[in-house]
XYZ file of N, CA and C in Angstrom:
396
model
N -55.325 -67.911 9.423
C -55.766 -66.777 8.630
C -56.802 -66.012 9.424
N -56.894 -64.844 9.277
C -57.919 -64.132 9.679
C -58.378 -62.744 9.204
N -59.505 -62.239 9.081
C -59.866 -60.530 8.379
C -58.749 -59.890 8.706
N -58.699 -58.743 7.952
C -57.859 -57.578 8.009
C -58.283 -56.993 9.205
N -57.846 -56.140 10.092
C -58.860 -55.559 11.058
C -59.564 -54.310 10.744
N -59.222 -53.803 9.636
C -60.299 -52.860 9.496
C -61.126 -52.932 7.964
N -61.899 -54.805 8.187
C -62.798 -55.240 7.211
C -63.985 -54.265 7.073
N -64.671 -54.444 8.422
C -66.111 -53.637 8.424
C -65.966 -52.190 8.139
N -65.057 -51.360 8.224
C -64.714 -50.112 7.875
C -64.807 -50.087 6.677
N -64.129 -50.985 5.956
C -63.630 -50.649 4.593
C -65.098 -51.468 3.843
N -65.938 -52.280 3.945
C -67.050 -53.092 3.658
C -68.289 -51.499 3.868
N -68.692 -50.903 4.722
C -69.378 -49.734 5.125
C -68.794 -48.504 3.946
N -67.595 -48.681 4.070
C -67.019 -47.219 2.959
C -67.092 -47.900 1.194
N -67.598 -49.010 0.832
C -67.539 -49.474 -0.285
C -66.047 -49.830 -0.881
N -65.123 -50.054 -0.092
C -63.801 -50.302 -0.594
C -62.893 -51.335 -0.284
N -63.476 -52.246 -0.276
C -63.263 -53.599 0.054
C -61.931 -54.057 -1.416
N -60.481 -54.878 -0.662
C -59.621 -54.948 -1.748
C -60.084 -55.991 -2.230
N -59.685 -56.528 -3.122
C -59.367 -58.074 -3.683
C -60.009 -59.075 -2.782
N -60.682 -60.326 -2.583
C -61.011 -60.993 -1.351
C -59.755 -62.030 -1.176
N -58.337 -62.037 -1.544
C -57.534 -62.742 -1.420
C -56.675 -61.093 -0.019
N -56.763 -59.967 -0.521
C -56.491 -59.065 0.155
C -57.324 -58.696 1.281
N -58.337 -59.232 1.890
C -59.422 -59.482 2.893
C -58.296 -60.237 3.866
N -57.610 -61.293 3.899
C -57.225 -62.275 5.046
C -55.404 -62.141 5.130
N -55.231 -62.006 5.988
C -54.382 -61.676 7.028
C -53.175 -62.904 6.516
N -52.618 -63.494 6.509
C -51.315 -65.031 6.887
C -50.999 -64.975 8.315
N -51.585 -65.569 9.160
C -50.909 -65.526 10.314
C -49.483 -66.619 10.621
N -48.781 -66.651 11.932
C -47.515 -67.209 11.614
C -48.775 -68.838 11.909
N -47.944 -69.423 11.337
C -48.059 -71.473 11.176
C -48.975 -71.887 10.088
N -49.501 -70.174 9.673
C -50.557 -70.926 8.373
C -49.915 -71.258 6.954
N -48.594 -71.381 7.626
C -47.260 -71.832 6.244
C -47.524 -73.216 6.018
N -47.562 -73.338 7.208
C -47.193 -75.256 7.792
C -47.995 -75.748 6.550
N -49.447 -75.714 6.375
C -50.217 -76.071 6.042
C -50.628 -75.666 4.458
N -50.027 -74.293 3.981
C -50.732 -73.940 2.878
C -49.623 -72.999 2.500
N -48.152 -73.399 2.398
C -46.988 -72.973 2.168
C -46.867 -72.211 0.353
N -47.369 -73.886 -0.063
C -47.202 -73.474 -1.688
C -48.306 -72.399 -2.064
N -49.287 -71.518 -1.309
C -50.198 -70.720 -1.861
C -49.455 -69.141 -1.533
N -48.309 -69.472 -0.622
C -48.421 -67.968 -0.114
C -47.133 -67.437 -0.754
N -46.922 -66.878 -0.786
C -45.149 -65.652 -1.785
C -45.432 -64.471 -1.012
N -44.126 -63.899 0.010
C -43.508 -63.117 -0.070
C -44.897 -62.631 1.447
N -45.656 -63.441 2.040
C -46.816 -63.473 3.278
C -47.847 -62.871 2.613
N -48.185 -62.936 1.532
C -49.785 -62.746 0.898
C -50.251 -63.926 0.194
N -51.119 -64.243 0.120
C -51.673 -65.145 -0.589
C -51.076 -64.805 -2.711
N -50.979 -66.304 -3.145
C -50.749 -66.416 -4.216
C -51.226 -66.748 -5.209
N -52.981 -66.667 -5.002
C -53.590 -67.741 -5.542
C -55.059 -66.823 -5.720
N -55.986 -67.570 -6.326
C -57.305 -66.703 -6.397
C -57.609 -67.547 -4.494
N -58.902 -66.761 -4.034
C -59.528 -67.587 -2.738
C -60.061 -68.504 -3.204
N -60.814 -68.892 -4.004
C -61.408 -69.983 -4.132
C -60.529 -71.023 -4.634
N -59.996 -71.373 -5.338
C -58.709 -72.303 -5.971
C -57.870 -72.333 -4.327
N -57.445 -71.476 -3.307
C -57.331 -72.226 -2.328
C -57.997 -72.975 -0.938
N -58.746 -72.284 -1.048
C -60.249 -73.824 -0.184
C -60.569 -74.645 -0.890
N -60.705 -75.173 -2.253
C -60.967 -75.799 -2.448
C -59.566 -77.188 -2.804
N -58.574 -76.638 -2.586
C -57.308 -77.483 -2.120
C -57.180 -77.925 -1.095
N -57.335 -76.983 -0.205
C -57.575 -77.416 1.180
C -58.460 -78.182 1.576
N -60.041 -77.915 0.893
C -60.664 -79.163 1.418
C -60.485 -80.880 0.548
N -59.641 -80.725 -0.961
C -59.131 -81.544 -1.390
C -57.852 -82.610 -0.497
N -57.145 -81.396 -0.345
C -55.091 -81.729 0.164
C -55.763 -82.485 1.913
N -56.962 -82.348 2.136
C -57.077 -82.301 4.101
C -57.896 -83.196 4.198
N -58.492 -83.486 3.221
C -60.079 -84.198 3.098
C -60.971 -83.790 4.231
N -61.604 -82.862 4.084
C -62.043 -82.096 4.708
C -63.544 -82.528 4.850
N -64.620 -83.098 3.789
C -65.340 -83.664 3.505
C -65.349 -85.034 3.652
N -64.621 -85.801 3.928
C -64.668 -87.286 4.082
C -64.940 -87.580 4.955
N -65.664 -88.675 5.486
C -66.437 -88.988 7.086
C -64.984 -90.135 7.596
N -64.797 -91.232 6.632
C -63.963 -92.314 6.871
C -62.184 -92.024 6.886
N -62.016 -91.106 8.625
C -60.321 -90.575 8.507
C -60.260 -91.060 9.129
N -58.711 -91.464 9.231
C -57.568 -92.183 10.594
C -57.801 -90.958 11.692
N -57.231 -91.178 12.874
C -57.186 -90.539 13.893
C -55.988 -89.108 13.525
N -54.705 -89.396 13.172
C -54.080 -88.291 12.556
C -55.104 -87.247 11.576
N -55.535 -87.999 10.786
C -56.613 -87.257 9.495
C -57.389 -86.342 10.095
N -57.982 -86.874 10.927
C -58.971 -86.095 11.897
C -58.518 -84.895 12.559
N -57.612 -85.076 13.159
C -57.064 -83.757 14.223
C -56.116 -82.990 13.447
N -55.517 -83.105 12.185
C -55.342 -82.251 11.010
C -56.292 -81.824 10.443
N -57.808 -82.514 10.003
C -58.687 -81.215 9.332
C -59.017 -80.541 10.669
N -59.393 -80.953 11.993
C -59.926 -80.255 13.141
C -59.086 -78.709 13.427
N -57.718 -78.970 12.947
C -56.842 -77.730 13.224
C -57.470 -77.421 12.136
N -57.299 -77.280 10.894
C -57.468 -76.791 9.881
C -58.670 -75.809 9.831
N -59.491 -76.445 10.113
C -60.954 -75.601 10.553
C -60.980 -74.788 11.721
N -60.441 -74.787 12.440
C -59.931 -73.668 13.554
C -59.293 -72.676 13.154
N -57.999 -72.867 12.198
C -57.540 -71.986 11.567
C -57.745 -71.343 9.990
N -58.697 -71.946 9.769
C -59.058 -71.058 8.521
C -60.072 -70.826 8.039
N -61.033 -69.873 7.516
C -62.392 -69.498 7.496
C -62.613 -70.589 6.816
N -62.873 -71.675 6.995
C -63.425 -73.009 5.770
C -65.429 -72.786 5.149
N -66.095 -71.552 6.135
C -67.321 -71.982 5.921
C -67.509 -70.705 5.724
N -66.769 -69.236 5.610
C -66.991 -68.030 5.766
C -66.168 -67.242 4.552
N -65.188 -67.922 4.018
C -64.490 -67.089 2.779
C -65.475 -66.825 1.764
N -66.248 -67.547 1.393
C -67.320 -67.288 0.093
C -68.096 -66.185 0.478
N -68.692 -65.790 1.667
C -69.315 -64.520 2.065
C -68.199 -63.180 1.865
N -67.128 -63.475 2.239
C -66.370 -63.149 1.716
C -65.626 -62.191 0.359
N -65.593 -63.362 0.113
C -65.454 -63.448 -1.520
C -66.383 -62.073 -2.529
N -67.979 -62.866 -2.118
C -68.850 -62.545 -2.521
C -69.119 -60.314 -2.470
N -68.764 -60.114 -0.724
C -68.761 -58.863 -0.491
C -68.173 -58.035 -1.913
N -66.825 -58.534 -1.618
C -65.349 -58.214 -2.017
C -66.022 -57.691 -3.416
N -66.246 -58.915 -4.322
C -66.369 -59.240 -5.866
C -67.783 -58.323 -5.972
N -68.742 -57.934 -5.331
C -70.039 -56.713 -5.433
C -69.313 -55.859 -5.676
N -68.210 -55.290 -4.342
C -68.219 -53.482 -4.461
C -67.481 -53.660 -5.732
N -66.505 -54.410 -6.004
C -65.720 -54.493 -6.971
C -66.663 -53.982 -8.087
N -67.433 -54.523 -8.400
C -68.559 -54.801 -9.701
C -68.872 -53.075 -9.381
N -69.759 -52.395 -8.268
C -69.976 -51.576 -7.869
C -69.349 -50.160 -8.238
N -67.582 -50.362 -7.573
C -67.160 -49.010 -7.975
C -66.886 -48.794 -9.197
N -66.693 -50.131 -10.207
C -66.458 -50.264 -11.917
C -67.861 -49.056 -12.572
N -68.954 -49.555 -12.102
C -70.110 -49.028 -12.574
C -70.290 -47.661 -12.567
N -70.025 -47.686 -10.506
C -70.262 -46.361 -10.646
C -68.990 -45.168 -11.205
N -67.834 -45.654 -11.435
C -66.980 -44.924 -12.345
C -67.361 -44.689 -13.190
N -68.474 -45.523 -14.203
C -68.441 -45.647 -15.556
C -69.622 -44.592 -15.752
N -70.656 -44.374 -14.492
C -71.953 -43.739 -14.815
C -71.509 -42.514 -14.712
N -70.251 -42.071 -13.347
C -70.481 -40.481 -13.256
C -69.236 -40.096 -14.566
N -68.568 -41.024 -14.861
C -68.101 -40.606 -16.535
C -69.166 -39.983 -17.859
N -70.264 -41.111 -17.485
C -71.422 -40.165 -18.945
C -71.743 -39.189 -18.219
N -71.863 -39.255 -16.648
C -73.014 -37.619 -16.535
C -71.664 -36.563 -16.914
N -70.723 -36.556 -16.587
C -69.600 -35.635 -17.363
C -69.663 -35.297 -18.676
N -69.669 -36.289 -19.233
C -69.659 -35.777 -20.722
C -70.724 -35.484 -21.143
N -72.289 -35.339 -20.381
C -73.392 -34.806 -20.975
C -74.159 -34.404 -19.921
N -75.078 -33.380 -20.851
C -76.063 -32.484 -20.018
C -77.533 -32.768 -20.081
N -78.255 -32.463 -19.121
C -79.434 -32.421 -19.169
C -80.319 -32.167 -20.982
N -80.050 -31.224 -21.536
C -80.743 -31.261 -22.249
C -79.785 -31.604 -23.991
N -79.121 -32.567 -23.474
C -78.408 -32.927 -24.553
C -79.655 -34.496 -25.259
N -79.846 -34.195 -26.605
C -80.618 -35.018 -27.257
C -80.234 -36.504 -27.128
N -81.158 -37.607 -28.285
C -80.557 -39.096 -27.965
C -79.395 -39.364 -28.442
N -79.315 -38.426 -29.731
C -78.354 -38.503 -31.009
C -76.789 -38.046 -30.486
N -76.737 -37.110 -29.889
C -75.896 -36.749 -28.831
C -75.314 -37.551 -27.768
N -76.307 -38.097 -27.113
C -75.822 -39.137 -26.234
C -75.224 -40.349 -26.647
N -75.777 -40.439 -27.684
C -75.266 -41.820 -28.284
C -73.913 -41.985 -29.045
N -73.731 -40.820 -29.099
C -72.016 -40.788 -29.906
C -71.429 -40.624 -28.642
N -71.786 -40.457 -27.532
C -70.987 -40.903 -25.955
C -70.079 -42.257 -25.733
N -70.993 -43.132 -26.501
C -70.954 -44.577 -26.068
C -69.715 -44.854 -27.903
N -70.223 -44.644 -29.199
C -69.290 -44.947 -29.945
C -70.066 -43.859 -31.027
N -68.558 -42.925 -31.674
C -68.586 -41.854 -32.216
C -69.672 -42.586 -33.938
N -70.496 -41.996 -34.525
C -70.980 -41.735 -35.169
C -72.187 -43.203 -35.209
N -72.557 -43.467 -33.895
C -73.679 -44.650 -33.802
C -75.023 -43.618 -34.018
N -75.104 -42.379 -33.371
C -76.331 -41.975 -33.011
C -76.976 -40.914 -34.026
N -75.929 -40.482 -35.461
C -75.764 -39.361 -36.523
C -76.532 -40.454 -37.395
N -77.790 -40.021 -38.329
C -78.373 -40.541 -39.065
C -77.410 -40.055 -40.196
N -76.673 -40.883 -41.113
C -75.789 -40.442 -42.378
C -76.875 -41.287 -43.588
């Protein structure tokens, strides 16, 4: 697996996709993590698949056979095991980010500077802000 190549572009412009849409499938990362991927995108949330991987690989265990070993050693070569959550994390901000800021330059649309509280408040739900 690896970034899209134009992560930092799109991280700088606030438009970062999905963090499952952040990483790449390169070819052999089937071998290993076949049942996550459909159609060469990931199938899965990111987190639900590292944390299989470090389950399915034992990735965390000190006490492996010699095979065990040089299967998580690839494994960690080939897949962000210590870097997806930064990741993740970017991704899931702007996300939060462009929601908001959709939602703010929506009220400055529907109101003006010298529009009262009572006014503003039937913005949010029609007859909250009308003293009846």
């Amino acid at each position: 697996m690896k970034l899209i190549p134009n992560f930092a572009e799109l991280l700088h412009e606030i438009k970062l996709p999905s963090p499952e849409k952040c990483f790449l499938i390169e070819a052999g990362d089937e071998n290993y993590i076949e049942k996550w991927i459909r159609d060469g995108e990931l199938a899965c949330d990111l987190e639900t698949l590292f944390e299989w991987i470090n389950v399915e690989y034992k990735l965390k265990k000190n006490n492996l056979t010699n095979n065990e070993k040089t299967i998580a050693e690839d494994i960690k070569k080939i897949f962000p095991i210590d870097q997806w959550r930064v990741i993740k994390i970017f991704s899931d901000q702007q996300k939060k980010y462009r929601y908001y800021k959709k939602a703010i330059e929506d009220v400055k649309q529907r109101t003006t500077p010298r529009m009262n509280e009572q006014a503003i408040m039937t913005i949010f739900s029609p007859g909250w802000g009308i003293n009846t």
